[in-house]
PDB file of C-alpha atoms and ligand atoms in Angstrom:
ATOM      1  CA  UNK A   1       0.000   0.000   0.000  1.00 82.00           C
ATOM      2  CA  UNK A   2       1.480   3.343  -1.048  1.00 95.00           C
ATOM      3  CA  UNK A   3       1.462   5.911   1.703  1.00 98.00           C
ATOM      4  CA  UNK A   4      -0.649   8.984   1.062  1.00 98.00           C
ATOM      5  CA  UNK A   5       0.819  12.235   2.352  1.00 98.00           C
ATOM      6  CA  UNK A   6      -0.390  15.837   2.497  1.00 98.00           C
ATOM      7  CA  UNK A   7       1.523  18.733   0.964  1.00 98.00           C
ATOM      8  CA  UNK A   8       0.157  22.293   0.835  1.00 98.00           C
ATOM      9  CA  UNK A   9      -3.492  21.419   0.384  1.00 97.00           C
ATOM     10  CA  UNK A  10      -3.167  18.205  -1.652  1.00 98.00           C
ATOM     11  CA  UNK A  11      -3.178  14.499  -0.821  1.00 98.00           C
ATOM     12  CA  UNK A  12      -0.789  12.422  -2.937  1.00 98.00           C
ATOM     13  CA  UNK A  13       1.329   9.245  -2.958  1.00 98.00           C
ATOM     14  CA  UNK A  14       4.553   9.885  -1.016  1.00 98.00           C
ATOM     15  CA  UNK A  15       6.631   9.487  -4.183  1.00 98.00           C
ATOM     16  CA  UNK A  16       4.912  12.491  -5.784  1.00 98.00           C
ATOM     17  CA  UNK A  17       5.495  14.859  -2.846  1.00 98.00           C
ATOM     18  CA  UNK A  18       7.854  17.756  -3.601  1.00 98.00           C
ATOM     19  CA  UNK A  19       9.228  20.708  -1.586  1.00 97.00           C
ATOM     20  CA  UNK A  20      11.302  23.605  -2.970  1.00 98.00           C
ATOM     21  CA  UNK A  21      15.080  23.602  -2.373  1.00 98.00           C
ATOM     22  CA  UNK A  22      14.555  27.202  -1.151  1.00 98.00           C
ATOM     23  CA  UNK A  23      12.230  26.125   1.634  1.00 98.00           C
ATOM     24  CA  UNK A  24      13.405  27.739   4.869  1.00 98.00           C
ATOM     25  CA  UNK A  25      12.698  24.521   6.724  1.00 98.00           C
ATOM     26  CA  UNK A  26      15.360  22.853   4.579  1.00 98.00           C
ATOM     27  CA  UNK A  27      17.856  25.747   4.521  1.00 98.00           C
ATOM     28  CA  UNK A  28      17.488  27.107   8.072  1.00 98.00           C
ATOM     29  CA  UNK A  29      15.406  24.705  10.169  1.00 98.00           C
ATOM     30  CA  UNK A  30      12.891  27.564  10.139  1.00 98.00           C
ATOM     31  CA  UNK A  31       9.841  25.527  11.000  1.00 98.00           C
ATOM     32  CA  UNK A  32       7.910  23.737  13.697  1.00 98.00           C
ATOM     33  CA  UNK A  33       6.375  20.304  14.027  1.00 98.00           C
ATOM     34  CA  UNK A  34       3.977  18.183  16.026  1.00 98.00           C
ATOM     35  CA  UNK A  35       3.589  14.444  16.467  1.00 98.00           C
ATOM     36  CA  UNK A  36       0.142  13.161  17.344  1.00 98.00           C
ATOM     37  CA  UNK A  37      -0.367   9.544  18.291  1.00 98.00           C
ATOM     38  CA  UNK A  38      -3.055   7.324  16.809  1.00 98.00           C
ATOM     39  CA  UNK A  39      -4.575   4.451  18.786  1.00 97.00           C
ATOM     40  CA  UNK A  40      -7.544   2.440  17.469  1.00 96.00           C
ATOM     41  CA  UNK A  41      -7.518   4.794  14.452  1.00 97.00           C
ATOM     42  CA  UNK A  42      -8.219   7.777  16.757  1.00 98.00           C
ATOM     43  CA  UNK A  43      -6.167  10.836  17.716  1.00 98.00           C
ATOM     44  CA  UNK A  44      -4.690  11.149  21.200  1.00 98.00           C
ATOM     45  CA  UNK A  45      -4.797  14.657  22.689  1.00 97.00           C
ATOM     46  CA  UNK A  46      -5.393  16.451  19.390  1.00 98.00           C
ATOM     47  CA  UNK A  47      -6.371  19.656  21.248  1.00 98.00           C
ATOM     48  CA  UNK A  48      -3.085  19.732  23.168  1.00 98.00           C
ATOM     49  CA  UNK A  49      -1.011  19.320  20.013  1.00 98.00           C
ATOM     50  CA  UNK A  50      -3.043  21.921  18.127  1.00 98.00           C
ATOM     51  CA  UNK A  51      -2.677  24.429  20.984  1.00 98.00           C
ATOM     52  CA  UNK A  52       1.082  23.894  21.182  1.00 98.00           C
ATOM     53  CA  UNK A  53       1.364  24.212  17.384  1.00 98.00           C
ATOM     54  CA  UNK A  54      -0.364  27.589  17.560  1.00 98.00           C
ATOM     55  CA  UNK A  55       2.002  28.694  20.321  1.00 98.00           C
ATOM     56  CA  UNK A  56       5.155  27.504  18.479  1.00 98.00           C
ATOM     57  CA  UNK A  57       4.046  29.296  15.290  1.00 98.00           C
ATOM     58  CA  UNK A  58       3.185  32.438  17.247  1.00 98.00           C
ATOM     59  CA  UNK A  59       6.614  32.524  18.946  1.00 98.00           C
ATOM     60  CA  UNK A  60       8.257  32.409  15.494  1.00 98.00           C
ATOM     61  CA  UNK A  61       5.816  34.871  13.920  1.00 98.00           C
ATOM     62  CA  UNK A  62       4.579  32.351  11.343  1.00 98.00           C
ATOM     63  CA  UNK A  63       0.864  32.613  10.570  1.00 97.00           C
ATOM     64  CA  UNK A  64      -1.094  29.428  11.284  1.00 97.00           C
ATOM     65  CA  UNK A  65      -2.125  28.310   7.804  1.00 97.00           C
ATOM     66  CA  UNK A  66      -5.245  26.419   8.989  1.00 97.00           C
ATOM     67  CA  UNK A  67      -7.829  26.613  11.748  1.00 97.00           C
ATOM     68  CA  UNK A  68      -8.442  23.804  14.256  1.00 98.00           C
ATOM     69  CA  UNK A  69     -11.164  22.076  12.251  1.00 98.00           C
ATOM     70  CA  UNK A  70      -9.125  22.109   9.029  1.00 98.00           C
ATOM     71  CA  UNK A  71      -6.120  20.595  10.852  1.00 98.00           C
ATOM     72  CA  UNK A  72      -8.370  17.941  12.379  1.00 98.00           C
ATOM     73  CA  UNK A  73      -9.811  17.095   8.969  1.00 98.00           C
ATOM     74  CA  UNK A  74      -6.346  16.574   7.436  1.00 98.00           C
ATOM     75  CA  UNK A  75      -5.318  14.382  10.382  1.00 98.00           C
ATOM     76  CA  UNK A  76      -8.453  12.257  10.012  1.00 98.00           C
ATOM     77  CA  UNK A  77      -8.136  12.009   6.226  1.00 98.00           C
ATOM     78  CA  UNK A  78      -4.570  10.718   6.517  1.00 98.00           C
ATOM     79  CA  UNK A  79      -5.461   8.194   9.228  1.00 98.00           C
ATOM     80  CA  UNK A  80      -8.315   6.945   7.049  1.00 98.00           C
ATOM     81  CA  UNK A  81      -6.512   6.914   3.700  1.00 98.00           C
ATOM     82  CA  UNK A  82      -3.525   5.091   5.208  1.00 98.00           C
ATOM     83  CA  UNK A  83      -5.626   2.807   7.407  1.00 97.00           C
ATOM     84  CA  UNK A  84      -3.561   3.651  10.508  1.00 97.00           C
ATOM     85  CA  UNK A  85      -4.668   1.694  13.576  1.00 97.00           C
ATOM     86  CA  UNK A  86      -1.657   2.415  15.827  1.00 97.00           C
ATOM     87  CA  UNK A  87       1.026   4.907  14.911  1.00 98.00           C
ATOM     88  CA  UNK A  88       1.505   8.616  14.538  1.00 98.00           C
ATOM     89  CA  UNK A  89       0.891  11.644  12.387  1.00 98.00           C
ATOM     90  CA  UNK A  90       3.818  13.963  11.818  1.00 98.00           C
ATOM     91  CA  UNK A  91       3.063  17.542  10.808  1.00 98.00           C
ATOM     92  CA  UNK A  92       5.488  20.266   9.866  1.00 98.00           C
ATOM     93  CA  UNK A  93       4.941  23.946   9.073  1.00 98.00           C
ATOM     94  CA  UNK A  94       7.832  26.032   7.762  1.00 98.00           C
ATOM     95  CA  UNK A  95       8.125  29.712   6.892  1.00 98.00           C
ATOM     96  CA  UNK A  96       7.917  28.676   3.242  1.00 98.00           C
ATOM     97  CA  UNK A  97      10.063  29.030   0.143  1.00 98.00           C
ATOM     98  CA  UNK A  98      10.826  32.635  -0.851  1.00 97.00           C
ATOM     99  CA  UNK A  99      12.796  31.581  -3.953  1.00 93.00           C
ATOM    100  CA  UNK A 100      16.204  32.731  -2.666  1.00 96.00           C
ATOM    101  CA  UNK A 101      18.295  32.252   0.458  1.00 97.00           C
ATOM    102  CA  UNK A 102      18.201  35.215   2.821  1.00 97.00           C
ATOM    103  CA  UNK A 103      18.485  35.570   6.615  1.00 98.00           C
ATOM    104  CA  UNK A 104      15.722  38.175   6.542  1.00 98.00           C
ATOM    105  CA  UNK A 105      12.264  36.634   6.912  1.00 98.00           C
ATOM    106  CA  UNK A 106      10.292  36.754   3.650  1.00 98.00           C
ATOM    107  CA  UNK A 107       7.145  38.877   3.392  1.00 97.00           C
ATOM    108  CA  UNK A 108       4.312  36.607   4.584  1.00 97.00           C
ATOM    109  CA  UNK A 109       1.999  38.215   2.005  1.00 96.00           C
ATOM    110  CA  UNK A 110       4.051  36.756  -0.845  1.00 97.00           C
ATOM    111  CA  UNK A 111       5.578  33.646   0.813  1.00 98.00           C
ATOM    112  CA  UNK A 112       3.071  31.204   2.273  1.00 97.00           C
ATOM    113  CA  UNK A 113       4.064  28.668   4.932  1.00 98.00           C
ATOM    114  CA  UNK A 114       4.798  25.145   3.728  1.00 98.00           C
ATOM    115  CA  UNK A 115       2.592  22.444   5.275  1.00 98.00           C
ATOM    116  CA  UNK A 116       3.494  18.755   5.206  1.00 98.00           C
ATOM    117  CA  UNK A 117       1.880  15.830   7.029  1.00 98.00           C
ATOM    118  CA  UNK A 118       2.521  12.123   6.874  1.00 98.00           C
ATOM    119  CA  UNK A 119       1.663   9.023   8.879  1.00 98.00           C
ATOM    120  CA  UNK A 120       3.819   6.264  10.365  1.00 98.00           C
ATOM    121  CA  UNK A 121       2.221   3.008  11.436  1.00 97.00           C
ATOM    122  CA  UNK A 122       3.529   1.168  14.490  1.00 96.00           C
ATOM    123  CA  UNK A 123       1.398  -1.804  15.554  1.00 94.00           C
ATOM    124  CA  UNK A 124       3.569  -2.314  18.696  1.00 93.00           C
ATOM    125  CA  UNK A 125       2.898   1.117  20.177  1.00 95.00           C
ATOM    126  CA  UNK A 126       0.614   0.086  23.045  1.00 96.00           C
ATOM    127  CA  UNK A 127       2.025  -3.387  23.582  1.00 95.00           C
ATOM    128  CA  UNK A 128       5.614  -2.184  23.457  1.00 95.00           C
ATOM    129  CA  UNK A 129       8.366  -4.750  24.170  1.00 95.00           C
ATOM    130  CA  UNK A 130      10.628  -1.859  25.293  1.00 95.00           C
ATOM    131  CA  UNK A 131       8.134  -0.755  27.938  1.00 97.00           C
ATOM    132  CA  UNK A 132       8.222  -4.251  29.472  1.00 96.00           C
ATOM    133  CA  UNK A 133      12.019  -4.167  29.828  1.00 97.00           C
ATOM    134  CA  UNK A 134      12.548  -0.455  30.410  1.00 98.00           C
ATOM    135  CA  UNK A 135      15.213   1.665  28.753  1.00 98.00           C
ATOM    136  CA  UNK A 136      18.757   2.649  29.681  1.00 98.00           C
ATOM    137  CA  UNK A 137      19.825   6.280  29.522  1.00 98.00           C
ATOM    138  CA  UNK A 138      23.171   8.054  29.672  1.00 98.00           C
ATOM    139  CA  UNK A 139      23.679  11.709  30.586  1.00 98.00           C
ATOM    140  CA  UNK A 140      25.163  14.252  28.168  1.00 98.00           C
ATOM    141  CA  UNK A 141      25.625  18.046  28.251  1.00 98.00           C
ATOM    142  CA  UNK A 142      22.595  19.967  27.048  1.00 98.00           C
ATOM    143  CA  UNK A 143      24.079  21.954  24.167  1.00 98.00           C
ATOM    144  CA  UNK A 144      20.791  23.081  22.582  1.00 98.00           C
ATOM    145  CA  UNK A 145      19.642  26.665  22.041  1.00 98.00           C
ATOM    146  CA  UNK A 146      17.681  28.624  24.659  1.00 97.00           C
ATOM    147  CA  UNK A 147      14.143  28.304  23.277  1.00 98.00           C
ATOM    148  CA  UNK A 148      13.476  24.611  23.771  1.00 98.00           C
ATOM    149  CA  UNK A 149       9.862  25.447  24.570  1.00 98.00           C
ATOM    150  CA  UNK A 150       9.298  26.042  20.840  1.00 98.00           C
ATOM    151  CA  UNK A 151       8.915  22.754  18.979  1.00 98.00           C
ATOM    152  CA  UNK A 152      11.251  23.593  16.085  1.00 98.00           C
ATOM    153  CA  UNK A 153      12.649  21.130  13.558  1.00 98.00           C
ATOM    154  CA  UNK A 154      16.231  21.880  14.730  1.00 98.00           C
ATOM    155  CA  UNK A 155      16.775  18.330  15.928  1.00 98.00           C
ATOM    156  CA  UNK A 156      20.455  17.821  15.116  1.00 98.00           C
ATOM    157  CA  UNK A 157      21.754  17.887  18.699  1.00 98.00           C
ATOM    158  CA  UNK A 158      18.989  15.604  20.045  1.00 98.00           C
ATOM    159  CA  UNK A 159      19.720  13.258  17.163  1.00 98.00           C
ATOM    160  CA  UNK A 160      23.472  13.331  17.980  1.00 98.00           C
ATOM    161  CA  UNK A 161      22.592  12.720  21.633  1.00 98.00           C
ATOM    162  CA  UNK A 162      20.599   9.643  20.734  1.00 98.00           C
ATOM    163  CA  UNK A 163      23.582   8.338  18.740  1.00 98.00           C
ATOM    164  CA  UNK A 164      25.949   9.004  21.670  1.00 98.00           C
ATOM    165  CA  UNK A 165      23.618   6.892  23.825  1.00 98.00           C
ATOM    166  CA  UNK A 166      23.428   4.055  21.293  1.00 98.00           C
ATOM    167  CA  UNK A 167      27.242   4.006  20.943  1.00 98.00           C
ATOM    168  CA  UNK A 168      27.429   3.447  24.710  1.00 97.00           C
ATOM    169  CA  UNK A 169      24.957   0.566  24.542  1.00 98.00           C
ATOM    170  CA  UNK A 170      22.079   2.646  25.956  1.00 98.00           C
ATOM    171  CA  UNK A 171      18.736   3.621  24.431  1.00 98.00           C
ATOM    172  CA  UNK A 172      18.566   7.359  24.976  1.00 98.00           C
ATOM    173  CA  UNK A 173      20.298  10.347  26.543  1.00 98.00           C
ATOM    174  CA  UNK A 174      19.181  12.689  29.326  1.00 98.00           C
ATOM    175  CA  UNK A 175      20.557  16.168  28.882  1.00 98.00           C
ATOM    176  CA  UNK A 176      22.183  18.069  31.744  1.00 98.00           C
ATOM    177  CA  UNK A 177      22.465  21.806  32.366  1.00 98.00           C
ATOM    178  CA  UNK A 178      24.259  23.177  35.461  1.00 98.00           C
ATOM    179  CA  UNK A 179      24.173  19.712  37.053  1.00 97.00           C
ATOM    180  CA  UNK A 180      20.402  19.261  36.634  1.00 98.00           C
ATOM    181  CA  UNK A 181      18.569  17.103  34.093  1.00 98.00           C
ATOM    182  CA  UNK A 182      16.589  19.131  31.575  1.00 98.00           C
ATOM    183  CA  UNK A 183      14.893  16.374  29.529  1.00 98.00           C
ATOM    184  CA  UNK A 184      15.514  13.404  27.227  1.00 98.00           C
ATOM    185  CA  UNK A 185      16.457  13.852  23.564  1.00 98.00           C
ATOM    186  CA  UNK A 186      12.793  13.500  22.561  1.00 98.00           C
ATOM    187  CA  UNK A 187      10.907  13.176  25.841  1.00 98.00           C
ATOM    188  CA  UNK A 188      10.408  14.654  29.287  1.00 98.00           C
ATOM    189  CA  UNK A 189      12.309  13.082  32.205  1.00 98.00           C
ATOM    190  CA  UNK A 190      11.067  12.045  35.671  1.00 98.00           C
ATOM    191  CA  UNK A 191      12.407  10.321  38.766  1.00 98.00           C
ATOM    192  CA  UNK A 192      10.468   8.778  41.651  1.00 98.00           C
ATOM    193  CA  UNK A 193      11.827   8.735  45.204  1.00 97.00           C
ATOM    194  CA  UNK A 194       9.847   7.546  48.245  1.00 97.00           C
ATOM    195  CA  UNK A 195       6.651   7.615  46.187  1.00 96.00           C
ATOM    196  CA  UNK A 196       7.163  11.211  44.997  1.00 98.00           C
ATOM    197  CA  UNK A 197       7.336  11.971  41.264  1.00 98.00           C
ATOM    198  CA  UNK A 198       9.894  14.679  40.459  1.00 98.00           C
ATOM    199  CA  UNK A 199      10.203  16.428  37.078  1.00 98.00           C
ATOM    200  CA  UNK A 200      11.692  19.730  35.975  1.00 98.00           C
ATOM    201  CA  UNK A 201       9.261  22.663  36.039  1.00 98.00           C
ATOM    202  CA  UNK A 202       8.127  24.260  32.770  1.00 98.00           C
ATOM    203  CA  UNK A 203      10.337  27.050  31.383  1.00 98.00           C
ATOM    204  CA  UNK A 204      12.181  27.834  28.126  1.00 98.00           C
ATOM    205  CA  UNK A 205      14.664  25.070  29.103  1.00 98.00           C
ATOM    206  CA  UNK A 206      12.354  22.210  28.081  1.00 98.00           C
ATOM    207  CA  UNK A 207       9.583  21.353  25.680  1.00 98.00           C
ATOM    208  CA  UNK A 208       6.181  21.588  27.332  1.00 98.00           C
ATOM    209  CA  UNK A 209       5.227  17.991  26.664  1.00 98.00           C
ATOM    210  CA  UNK A 210       1.602  17.264  25.915  1.00 98.00           C
ATOM    211  CA  UNK A 211       2.074  13.807  27.425  1.00 98.00           C
ATOM    212  CA  UNK A 212       3.748  15.420  30.461  1.00 98.00           C
ATOM    213  CA  UNK A 213       0.661  17.545  31.121  1.00 98.00           C
ATOM    214  CA  UNK A 214      -1.667  14.540  30.849  1.00 98.00           C
ATOM    215  CA  UNK A 215       0.511  12.218  32.945  1.00 98.00           C
ATOM    216  CA  UNK A 216       0.945  14.766  35.763  1.00 98.00           C
ATOM    217  CA  UNK A 217      -2.819  15.321  35.774  1.00 97.00           C
ATOM    218  CA  UNK A 218      -3.497  11.562  35.969  1.00 97.00           C
ATOM    219  CA  UNK A 219      -0.836  11.142  38.676  1.00 97.00           C
ATOM    220  CA  UNK A 220      -2.423  13.856  40.838  1.00 97.00           C
ATOM    221  CA  UNK A 221      -5.888  12.394  40.250  1.00 96.00           C
ATOM    222  CA  UNK A 222      -4.541   9.040  41.460  1.00 94.00           C
ATOM    223  CA  UNK A 223      -3.316  10.791  44.664  1.00 95.00           C
ATOM    224  CA  UNK A 224       0.345  10.395  43.683  1.00 96.00           C
ATOM    225  CA  UNK A 225       2.651  13.168  44.912  1.00 97.00           C
ATOM    226  CA  UNK A 226       4.216  15.361  42.211  1.00 98.00           C
ATOM    227  CA  UNK A 227       7.043  17.873  42.609  1.00 98.00           C
ATOM    228  CA  UNK A 228       7.979  20.126  39.677  1.00 98.00           C
ATOM    229  CA  UNK A 229      11.583  21.178  40.331  1.00 98.00           C
ATOM    230  CA  UNK A 230      15.144  20.642  39.144  1.00 98.00           C
ATOM    231  CA  UNK A 231      16.818  17.351  40.018  1.00 98.00           C
ATOM    232  CA  UNK A 232      20.500  16.480  39.742  1.00 98.00           C
ATOM    233  CA  UNK A 233      22.192  13.539  38.037  1.00 98.00           C
ATOM    234  CA  UNK A 234      23.211  12.181  41.480  1.00 98.00           C
ATOM    235  CA  UNK A 235      19.630  12.391  42.720  1.00 98.00           C
ATOM    236  CA  UNK A 236      18.445  10.597  39.597  1.00 98.00           C
ATOM    237  CA  UNK A 237      20.932   7.761  40.071  1.00 98.00           C
ATOM    238  CA  UNK A 238      19.728   7.178  43.629  1.00 97.00           C
ATOM    239  CA  UNK A 239      16.024   7.285  42.669  1.00 98.00           C
ATOM    240  CA  UNK A 240      13.729   4.296  43.179  1.00 97.00           C
ATOM    241  CA  UNK A 241      12.282   4.579  39.666  1.00 98.00           C
ATOM    242  CA  UNK A 242      12.522   6.788  36.611  1.00 98.00           C
ATOM    243  CA  UNK A 243      10.626   7.220  33.369  1.00 98.00           C
ATOM    244  CA  UNK A 244      10.200   9.405  30.318  1.00 98.00           C
ATOM    245  CA  UNK A 245       7.067  10.594  28.535  1.00 98.00           C
ATOM    246  CA  UNK A 246       6.326  11.514  24.930  1.00 98.00           C
ATOM    247  CA  UNK A 247       3.432  11.229  22.520  1.00 97.00           C
ATOM    248  CA  UNK A 248       5.001   8.221  20.794  1.00 94.00           C
ATOM    249  CA  UNK A 249       6.284   6.316  23.860  1.00 97.00           C
ATOM    250  CA  UNK A 250       3.576   7.279  26.415  1.00 97.00           C
ATOM    251  CA  UNK A 251       5.169   6.478  29.799  1.00 98.00           C
ATOM    252  CA  UNK A 252       8.438   4.576  29.253  1.00 98.00           C
ATOM    253  CA  UNK A 253      10.216   3.190  32.336  1.00 98.00           C
ATOM    254  CA  UNK A 254      13.941   3.973  32.702  1.00 98.00           C
ATOM    255  CA  UNK A 255      15.906   1.211  34.436  1.00 98.00           C
ATOM    256  CA  UNK A 256      19.468   2.537  34.393  1.00 98.00           C
ATOM    257  CA  UNK A 257      21.254   5.906  34.301  1.00 98.00           C
ATOM    258  CA  UNK A 258      24.933   6.036  33.224  1.00 98.00           C
ATOM    259  CA  UNK A 259      25.158   2.310  34.014  1.00 97.00           C
ATOM    260  CA  UNK A 260      23.697   2.660  37.533  1.00 98.00           C
ATOM    261  CA  UNK A 261      20.659   0.403  37.879  1.00 97.00           C
ATOM    262  CA  UNK A 262      17.600   1.862  39.570  1.00 97.00           C
ATOM    263  CA  UNK A 263      15.846  -0.307  42.128  1.00 90.00           C
ATOM    264  CA  UNK A 264      15.800  -3.869  40.835  1.00 92.00           C
ATOM    265  CA  UNK A 265      16.780  -2.840  37.298  1.00 94.00           C
ATOM    266  CA  UNK A 266      13.287  -3.556  36.001  1.00 97.00           C
ATOM    267  CA  UNK A 267      10.355  -1.175  35.357  1.00 97.00           C
ATOM    268  CA  UNK A 268       9.094   0.201  38.662  1.00 96.00           C
ATOM    269  CA  UNK A 269       5.521  -0.224  39.934  1.00 96.00           C
ATOM    270  CA  UNK A 270       4.527   3.464  39.769  1.00 97.00           C
ATOM    271  CA  UNK A 271       5.878   3.989  36.251  1.00 97.00           C
ATOM    272  CA  UNK A 272       4.122   0.806  35.138  1.00 97.00           C
ATOM    273  CA  UNK A 273       0.859   1.930  36.724  1.00 97.00           C
ATOM    274  CA  UNK A 274       1.127   5.413  35.185  1.00 97.00           C
ATOM    275  CA  UNK A 275       1.644   3.864  31.753  1.00 98.00           C
ATOM    276  CA  UNK A 276      -1.528   1.796  32.186  1.00 97.00           C
ATOM    277  CA  UNK A 277      -3.552   4.788  33.385  1.00 97.00           C
ATOM    278  CA  UNK A 278      -2.237   7.005  30.580  1.00 98.00           C
ATOM    279  CA  UNK A 279      -3.116   4.486  27.856  1.00 97.00           C
ATOM    280  CA  UNK A 280      -6.523   3.739  29.346  1.00 97.00           C
ATOM    281  CA  UNK A 281      -7.523   7.400  29.825  1.00 97.00           C
ATOM    282  CA  UNK A 282      -6.074   8.546  26.480  1.00 96.00           C
ATOM    283  CA  UNK A 283      -7.964   5.798  24.660  1.00 95.00           C
ATOM    284  CA  UNK A 284     -11.198   6.910  26.306  1.00 96.00           C
ATOM    285  CA  UNK A 285     -10.676  10.568  25.341  1.00 96.00           C
ATOM    286  CA  UNK A 286      -9.352   9.925  21.788  1.00 96.00           C
ATOM    287  CA  UNK A 287     -11.229  11.570  18.909  1.00 96.00           C
TER     288      UNK A 287
HETATM  289  N1  PMP B 301      10.919  16.977  25.035  1.00 51.88           N
HETATM  290  C1  PMP B 301      11.450  16.947  23.797  1.00 51.88           C
HETATM  291  C2  PMP B 301      12.784  17.567  23.570  1.00 51.88           C
HETATM  292  C3  PMP B 301      10.739  16.337  22.736  1.00 51.88           C
HETATM  293  O1  PMP B 301      11.267  16.314  21.505  1.00 51.88           O
HETATM  294  C4  PMP B 301       9.480  15.734  23.009  1.00 51.88           C
HETATM  295  C5  PMP B 301       8.705  15.032  21.935  1.00 51.88           C
HETATM  296  N2  PMP B 301       8.654  15.680  20.743  1.00 51.88           N
HETATM  297  C6  PMP B 301       8.982  15.794  24.312  1.00 51.88           C
HETATM  298  C7  PMP B 301       9.728  16.424  25.305  1.00 51.88           C
HETATM  299  C8  PMP B 301       7.644  15.178  24.663  1.00 51.88           C
HETATM  300  O2  PMP B 301       6.594  15.968  24.169  1.00 51.88           O
HETATM  301  P1  PMP B 301       5.171  15.301  23.862  1.00 51.88           P
HETATM  302  O3  PMP B 301       4.736  14.631  25.111  1.00 51.88           O
HETATM  303  O4  PMP B 301       4.314  16.453  23.518  1.00 51.88           O
HETATM  304  O5  PMP B 301       5.386  14.339  22.743  1.00 51.88           O
END
């Protein structure tokens, strides 16, 4: 089955999709993205992703090319046309292709944003073998820019970080700034000590995860204690449990940090429970 993608208003087979070489997304990483998860052919937390998209675009002074209902329609069309049961929808909006390379932003009246969406199926999303074993992380310096709250397509350092982790036999990297963990390369980071969930507070230092917001809400509803504050690498290594959250991994237990095993070296009970609650509640609220 050929994948159908969306480019600037049209649906087409992926092989027919074309973007200008002058697109500022390509030349300058001048664009933003969102990843929305699909379970049972339905969208998880569409409103959260749409709201963050609007914010990211606003921070970069790019006009939102579509309203909420139009975005929802494209998402649903792609899920339907590609028969996605479990997987994700990737969307990207760039400042467009002015026809030359220039550091100055093009006039938005003559250069429209570029809009691309595509789907990726992943039948093992809910029943993930990785979630049963947990993942290993290593710590690396956080060398990203200062506006990590904007979901831009500048993903080179996170991608390098992931490779540094894989080279060390781990699965992912947690980034460190002034001794404290900021977040994972593509997820938010949490530790649990004496039943208390600790995660860095929201600021420009981290992406405001849509999954983070949902998981913290579910945790509080389940009477779990939550503390939003910085935590150090040392604190993380002596935690009882740890986990990461993202739209595509939900709640993923972390079982070792820089080679130090946490607890029994297997997914902890609270992280496991939070994963179950998150999947159950997200499924119920999916649209
Ligand atoms: N932090 C970073 C750096 C990310 O790239 C992501 C996922 N894109 C997240 C956190 C998690 O965000 P969300 O829960 O919205 O997927």
